XYZ file of C-alpha atoms in Angstrom:
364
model
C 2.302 79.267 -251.939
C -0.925 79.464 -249.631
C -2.292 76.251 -251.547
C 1.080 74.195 -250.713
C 1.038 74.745 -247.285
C -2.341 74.021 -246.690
C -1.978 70.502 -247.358
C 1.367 70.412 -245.956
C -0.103 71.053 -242.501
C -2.959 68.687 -242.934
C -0.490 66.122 -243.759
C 0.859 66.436 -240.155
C -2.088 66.466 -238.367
C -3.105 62.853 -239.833
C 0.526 62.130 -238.969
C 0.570 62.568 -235.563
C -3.096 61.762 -234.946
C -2.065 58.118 -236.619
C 0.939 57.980 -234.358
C -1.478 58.125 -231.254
C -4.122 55.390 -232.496
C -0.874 53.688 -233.315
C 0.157 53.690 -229.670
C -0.774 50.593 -227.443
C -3.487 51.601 -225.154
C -1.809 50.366 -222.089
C 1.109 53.157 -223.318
C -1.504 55.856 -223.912
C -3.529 55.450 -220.513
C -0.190 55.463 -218.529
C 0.948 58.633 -220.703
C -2.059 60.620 -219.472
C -2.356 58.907 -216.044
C -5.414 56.317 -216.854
C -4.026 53.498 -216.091
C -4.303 52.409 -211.938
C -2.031 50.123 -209.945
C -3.239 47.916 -206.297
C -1.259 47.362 -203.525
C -1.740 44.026 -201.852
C -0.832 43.022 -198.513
C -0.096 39.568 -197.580
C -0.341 37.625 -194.370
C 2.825 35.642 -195.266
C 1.869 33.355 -192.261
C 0.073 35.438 -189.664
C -1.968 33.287 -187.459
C -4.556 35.419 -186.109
C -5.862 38.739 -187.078
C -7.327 40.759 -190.679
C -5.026 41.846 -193.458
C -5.351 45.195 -194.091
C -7.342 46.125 -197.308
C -6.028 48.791 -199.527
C -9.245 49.675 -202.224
C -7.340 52.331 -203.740
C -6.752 52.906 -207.656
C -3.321 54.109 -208.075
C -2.332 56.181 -211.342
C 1.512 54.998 -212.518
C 4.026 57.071 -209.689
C 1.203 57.891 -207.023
C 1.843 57.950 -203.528
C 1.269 55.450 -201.665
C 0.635 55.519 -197.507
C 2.023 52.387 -196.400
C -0.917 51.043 -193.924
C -0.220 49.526 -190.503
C -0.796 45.624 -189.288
C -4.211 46.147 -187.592
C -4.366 43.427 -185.471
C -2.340 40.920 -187.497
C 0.027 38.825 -185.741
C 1.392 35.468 -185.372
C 2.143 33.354 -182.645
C 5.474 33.351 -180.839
C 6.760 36.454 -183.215
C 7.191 40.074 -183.861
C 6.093 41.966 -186.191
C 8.926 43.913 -187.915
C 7.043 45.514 -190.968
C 6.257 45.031 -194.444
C 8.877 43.882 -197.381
C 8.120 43.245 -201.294
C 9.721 39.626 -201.053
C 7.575 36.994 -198.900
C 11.282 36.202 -197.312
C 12.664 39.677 -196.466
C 15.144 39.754 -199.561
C 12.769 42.501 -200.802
C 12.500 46.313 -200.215
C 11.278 47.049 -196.811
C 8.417 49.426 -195.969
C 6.602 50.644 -192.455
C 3.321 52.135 -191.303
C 3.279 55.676 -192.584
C 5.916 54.923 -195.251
C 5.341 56.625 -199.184
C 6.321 54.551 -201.930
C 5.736 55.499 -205.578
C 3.496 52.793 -207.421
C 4.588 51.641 -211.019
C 2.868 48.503 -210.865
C 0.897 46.122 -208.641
C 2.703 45.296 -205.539
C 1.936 42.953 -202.779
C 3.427 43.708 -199.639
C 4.346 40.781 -197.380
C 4.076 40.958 -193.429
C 7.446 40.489 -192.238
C 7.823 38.303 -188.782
C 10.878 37.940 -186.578
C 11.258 34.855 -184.160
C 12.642 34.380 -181.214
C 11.220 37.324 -179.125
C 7.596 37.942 -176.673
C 5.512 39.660 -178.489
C 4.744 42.026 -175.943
C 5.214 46.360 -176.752
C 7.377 48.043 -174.619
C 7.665 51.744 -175.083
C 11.144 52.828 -175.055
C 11.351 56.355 -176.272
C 8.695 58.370 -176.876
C 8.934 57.116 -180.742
C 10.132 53.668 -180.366
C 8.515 50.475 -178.959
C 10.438 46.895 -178.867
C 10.161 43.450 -178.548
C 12.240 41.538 -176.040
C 13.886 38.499 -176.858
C 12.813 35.273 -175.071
C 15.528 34.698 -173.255
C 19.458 36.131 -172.235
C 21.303 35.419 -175.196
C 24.249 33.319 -174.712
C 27.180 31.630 -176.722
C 27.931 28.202 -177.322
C 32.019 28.458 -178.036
C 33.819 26.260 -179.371
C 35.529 26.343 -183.555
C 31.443 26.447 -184.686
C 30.193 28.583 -181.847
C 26.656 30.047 -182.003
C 24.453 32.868 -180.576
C 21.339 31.348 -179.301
C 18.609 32.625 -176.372
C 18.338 30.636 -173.342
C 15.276 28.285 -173.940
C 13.465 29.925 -170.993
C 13.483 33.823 -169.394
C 14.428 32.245 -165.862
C 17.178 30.097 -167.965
C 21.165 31.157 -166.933
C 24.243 29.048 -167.320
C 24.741 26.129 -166.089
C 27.666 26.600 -164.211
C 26.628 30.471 -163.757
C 26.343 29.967 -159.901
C 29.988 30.005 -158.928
C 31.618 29.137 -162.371
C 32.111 29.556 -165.830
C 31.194 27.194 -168.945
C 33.151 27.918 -171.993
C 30.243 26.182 -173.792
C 27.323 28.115 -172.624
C 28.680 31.682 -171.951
C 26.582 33.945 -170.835
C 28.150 36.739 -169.362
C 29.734 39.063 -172.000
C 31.920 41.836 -171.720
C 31.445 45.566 -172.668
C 33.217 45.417 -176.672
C 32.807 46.460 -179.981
C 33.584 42.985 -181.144
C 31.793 39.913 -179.833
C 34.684 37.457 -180.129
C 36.008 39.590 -177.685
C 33.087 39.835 -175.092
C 32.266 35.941 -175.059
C 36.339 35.602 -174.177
C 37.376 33.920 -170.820
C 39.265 36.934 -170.188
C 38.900 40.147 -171.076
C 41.202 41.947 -173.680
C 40.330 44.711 -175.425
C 43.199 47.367 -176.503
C 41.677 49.337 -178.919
C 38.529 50.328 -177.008
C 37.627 53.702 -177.651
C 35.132 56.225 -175.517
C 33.232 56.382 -179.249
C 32.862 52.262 -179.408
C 29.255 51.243 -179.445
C 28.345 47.395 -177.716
C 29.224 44.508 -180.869
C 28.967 47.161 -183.555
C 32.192 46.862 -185.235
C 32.150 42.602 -186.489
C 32.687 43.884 -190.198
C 35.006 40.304 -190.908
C 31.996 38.737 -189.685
C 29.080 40.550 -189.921
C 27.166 37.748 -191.188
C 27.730 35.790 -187.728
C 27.095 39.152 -185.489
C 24.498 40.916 -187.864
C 21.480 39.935 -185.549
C 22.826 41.914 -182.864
C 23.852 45.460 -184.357
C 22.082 48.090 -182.904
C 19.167 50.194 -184.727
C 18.995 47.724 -188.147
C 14.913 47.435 -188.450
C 14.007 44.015 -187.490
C 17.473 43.280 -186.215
C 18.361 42.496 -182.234
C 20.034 45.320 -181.056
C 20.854 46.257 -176.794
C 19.307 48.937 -175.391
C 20.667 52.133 -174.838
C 21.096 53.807 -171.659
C 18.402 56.429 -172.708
C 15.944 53.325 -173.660
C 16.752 51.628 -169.982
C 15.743 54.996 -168.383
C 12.838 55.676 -170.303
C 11.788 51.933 -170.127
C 11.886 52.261 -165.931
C 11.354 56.221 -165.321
C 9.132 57.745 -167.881
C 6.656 55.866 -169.753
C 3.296 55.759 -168.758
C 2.726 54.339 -165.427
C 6.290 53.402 -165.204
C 6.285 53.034 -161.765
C 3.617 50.227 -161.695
C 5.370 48.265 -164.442
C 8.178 46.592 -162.827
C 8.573 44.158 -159.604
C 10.931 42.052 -157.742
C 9.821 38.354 -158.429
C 11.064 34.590 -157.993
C 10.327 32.863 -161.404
C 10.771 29.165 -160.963
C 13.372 29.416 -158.430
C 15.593 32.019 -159.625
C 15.419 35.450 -158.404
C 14.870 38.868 -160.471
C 13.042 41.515 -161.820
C 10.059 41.409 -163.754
C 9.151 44.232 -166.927
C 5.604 44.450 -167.983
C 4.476 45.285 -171.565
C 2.533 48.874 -171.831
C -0.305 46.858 -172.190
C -0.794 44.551 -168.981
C -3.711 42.919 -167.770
C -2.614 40.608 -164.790
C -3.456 37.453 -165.448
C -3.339 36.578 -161.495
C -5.366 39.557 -160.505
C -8.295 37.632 -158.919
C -6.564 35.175 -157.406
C -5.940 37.546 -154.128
C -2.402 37.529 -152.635
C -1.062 36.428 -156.272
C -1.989 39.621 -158.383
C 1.266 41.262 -159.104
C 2.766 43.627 -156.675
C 4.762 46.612 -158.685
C 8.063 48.480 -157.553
C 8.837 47.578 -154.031
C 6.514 46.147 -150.977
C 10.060 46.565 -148.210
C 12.765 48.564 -148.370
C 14.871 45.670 -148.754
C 13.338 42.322 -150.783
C 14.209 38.490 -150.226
C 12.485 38.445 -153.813
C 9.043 36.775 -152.300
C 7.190 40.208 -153.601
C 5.812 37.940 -156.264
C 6.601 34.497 -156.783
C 5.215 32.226 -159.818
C 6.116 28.131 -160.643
C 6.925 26.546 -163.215
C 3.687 25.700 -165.106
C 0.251 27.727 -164.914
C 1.377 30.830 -162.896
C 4.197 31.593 -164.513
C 2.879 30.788 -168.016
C 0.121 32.737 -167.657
C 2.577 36.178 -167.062
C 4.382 35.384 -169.812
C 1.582 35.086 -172.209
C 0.328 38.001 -170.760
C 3.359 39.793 -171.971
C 5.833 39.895 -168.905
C 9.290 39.764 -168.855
C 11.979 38.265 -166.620
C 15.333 39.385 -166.057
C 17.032 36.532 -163.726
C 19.459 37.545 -160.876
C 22.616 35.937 -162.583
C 25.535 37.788 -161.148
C 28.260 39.292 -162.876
C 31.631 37.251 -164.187
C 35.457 38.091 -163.535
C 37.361 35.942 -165.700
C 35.645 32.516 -165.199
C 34.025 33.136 -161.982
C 30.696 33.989 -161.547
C 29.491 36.225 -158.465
C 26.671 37.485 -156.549
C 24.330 35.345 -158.608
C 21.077 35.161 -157.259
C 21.179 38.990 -155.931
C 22.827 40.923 -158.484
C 21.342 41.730 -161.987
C 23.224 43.453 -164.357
C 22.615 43.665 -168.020
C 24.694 45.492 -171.026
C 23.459 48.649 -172.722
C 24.742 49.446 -175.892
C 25.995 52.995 -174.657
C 29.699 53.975 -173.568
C 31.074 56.139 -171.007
C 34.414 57.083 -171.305
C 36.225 53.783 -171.590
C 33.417 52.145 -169.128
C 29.897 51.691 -169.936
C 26.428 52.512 -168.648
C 24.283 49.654 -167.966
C 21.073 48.466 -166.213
C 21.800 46.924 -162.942
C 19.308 46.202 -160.478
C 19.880 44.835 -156.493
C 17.176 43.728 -153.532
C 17.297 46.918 -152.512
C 17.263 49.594 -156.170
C 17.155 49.540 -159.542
C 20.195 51.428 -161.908
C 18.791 52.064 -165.370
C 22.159 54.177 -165.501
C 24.557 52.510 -164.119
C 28.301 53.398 -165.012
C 30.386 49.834 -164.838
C 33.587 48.789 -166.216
C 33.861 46.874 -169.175
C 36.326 43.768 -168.146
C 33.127 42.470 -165.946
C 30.743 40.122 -168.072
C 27.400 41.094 -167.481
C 24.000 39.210 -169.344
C 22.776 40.738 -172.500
C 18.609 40.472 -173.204
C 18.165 41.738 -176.563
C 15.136 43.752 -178.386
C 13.985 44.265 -181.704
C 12.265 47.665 -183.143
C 8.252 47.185 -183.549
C 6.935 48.459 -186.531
C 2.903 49.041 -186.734
């Protein structure tokens, strides 16, 4: 019997030592963790800046630290993160994100249009982007969303009247083909209704303004508005009552300012409030150089443009008042701002159209 078995066992250990030479050696190295995986990043049309390098050798299901930007960037966008598809179709990742590697991967920059790309700190976690303009709707059977080609841009007819083609004054709603509406009607609001959250029909029209979607435009909250004006860093210094090419407002600047005017004596920018009362001559820039130069430096401009009952427009010129995405009760809060104070928390009712500047979530 001892004689039989001998061989027997022998048997099986050529067996399974064949099996293993058998094996593919791709197979084997990933079985006992040899094999190693990159992760690439790619500009995917960044203009200026370094992609960040990743050296490491990844065994198959390490963890991987998703690296920030560095100072990547591209002209005239935001940067909203990093996706697996060069066109966003992909999975989406952030700085400090952990994937688990099973192959090479190459991780395009993602970039978002439309907006300054200029940081704003509005929580102690979150910075934005602002968009470049007030948004505003064209109406009509095809109507669009579109920003107002310049941050001093209103309506046309915003001064006194109402254009059904270039609306710009929406109303406080949890559908958007309600707020852009000559009139306001809105039975089913509800104290729980957050600003243009609800187009489900027609998300695909809407979807660049629901709130809190990375790399979406989304309003600010009431919480954001406050912290934006009353607790970030210096937050007392980065505001100021301004004329921008002829129309009258408030100015925001980026957590990162340097004044672009500041040696060019009475023209450096003069923060909060020089009066108690302002005929918006604080800081005045033109059309061309002056003006230019603050926005490339990051500022932005919130025009004057009044609020809208119906289709009349009032108080433009010395009223500002802008939608949050927050509710209160069956009114809203919102920021609101005249020559005299500023109202990050404004409680308004919702059947007044008010401007809407929209913001999109940085990602490092």
């Amino acid at each position: 019997m001892k004689n039989n078995i001998k061989p027997t066992v022998l048997s099986m250990i050529l067996l399974v030592a064949f099996a293993f030479i058998s094996c593919d050696s791709a197979s084997v190295s990933d079985l006992y963790g040899g094999g190693t995986y990159t992760v690439t990043y790619d500009r995917n049309g960044a203009t200026v800046g370094t992609v960040p390098i990743d050296n490491t050798k990844y065994v198959k299901t390490g963890a991987v630290r998703v690296l920030g930007r560095g100072d990547l960037a591209k002209t005239g966008c935001g940067f909203v993160g990093w996706n697996t598809m060069a066109d966003g179709t992909g999975v989406s990742y952030h700085y400090g994100d952990t994937l688990k590697i099973t192959d090479n991967i190459i991780l395009y920059a993602q970039w978002v249009n439309g907006v300054l790309p200029s940081e704003f700190s509005v929580s102690n976690t979150k910075k934005v982007y602002f968009s470049k303009g007030n948004l505003y709707y064209t109406g009509g059977t095809d109507g669009t969303w579109k920003f107002e080609t310049e941050q001093y841009a209103t309506t046309p007819a915003a001064n006194g009247g109402w254009d059904s083609t270039h609306v710009s004054h929406f109303y406080w709603s949890k559908n958007a083909s309600v707020a852009y509406n000559e009139s306001y009607s809105d039975t089913n609001a509800a104290i729980d209704d957050v600003l243009f959250t609800n187009e489900t029909a027609e998300t695909p029209k809407y979807d660049f303004i629901v709130n809190g979607v990375a790399g979406k435009y989304m309003s600010l909250s009431v919480a954001e508005w406050i912290y934006l004006f009353n607790v970030r860093t210096d937050s007392a210094n980065k505001y100021g009552y301004a004329t921008v090419c002829g129309q009258n407002g408030v100015i925001i600047l980026p957590d990162e300012f340097t004044d672009p005017m500041k040696n060019n004596g009475s023209n450096a920018f003069k923060p909060g409030k020089t009066d108690a009362t302002s005929d918006w001559s604080d800081n005045i820039y033109t059309i061309g150089e002056s003006w230019d130069a603050m926005e490339e430096a990051g500022a932005v401009f919130l025009p004057a443009a009044g609020a809208r009952n119906g289709s009349s427009v009032s108080s433009f010129g010395v009223l500002g008042l802008y939608r949050s995405s927050t509710p209160n009760g069956t009114s809203e809060y919102g920021f609101g701002y005249t020559n005299s104070s500023i109202f990050p928390a404004g409680i308004y009712q919702r059947n007044l159209g008010f401007c809407i500047r929209l913001a999109v979530s940085v990602h490092d």
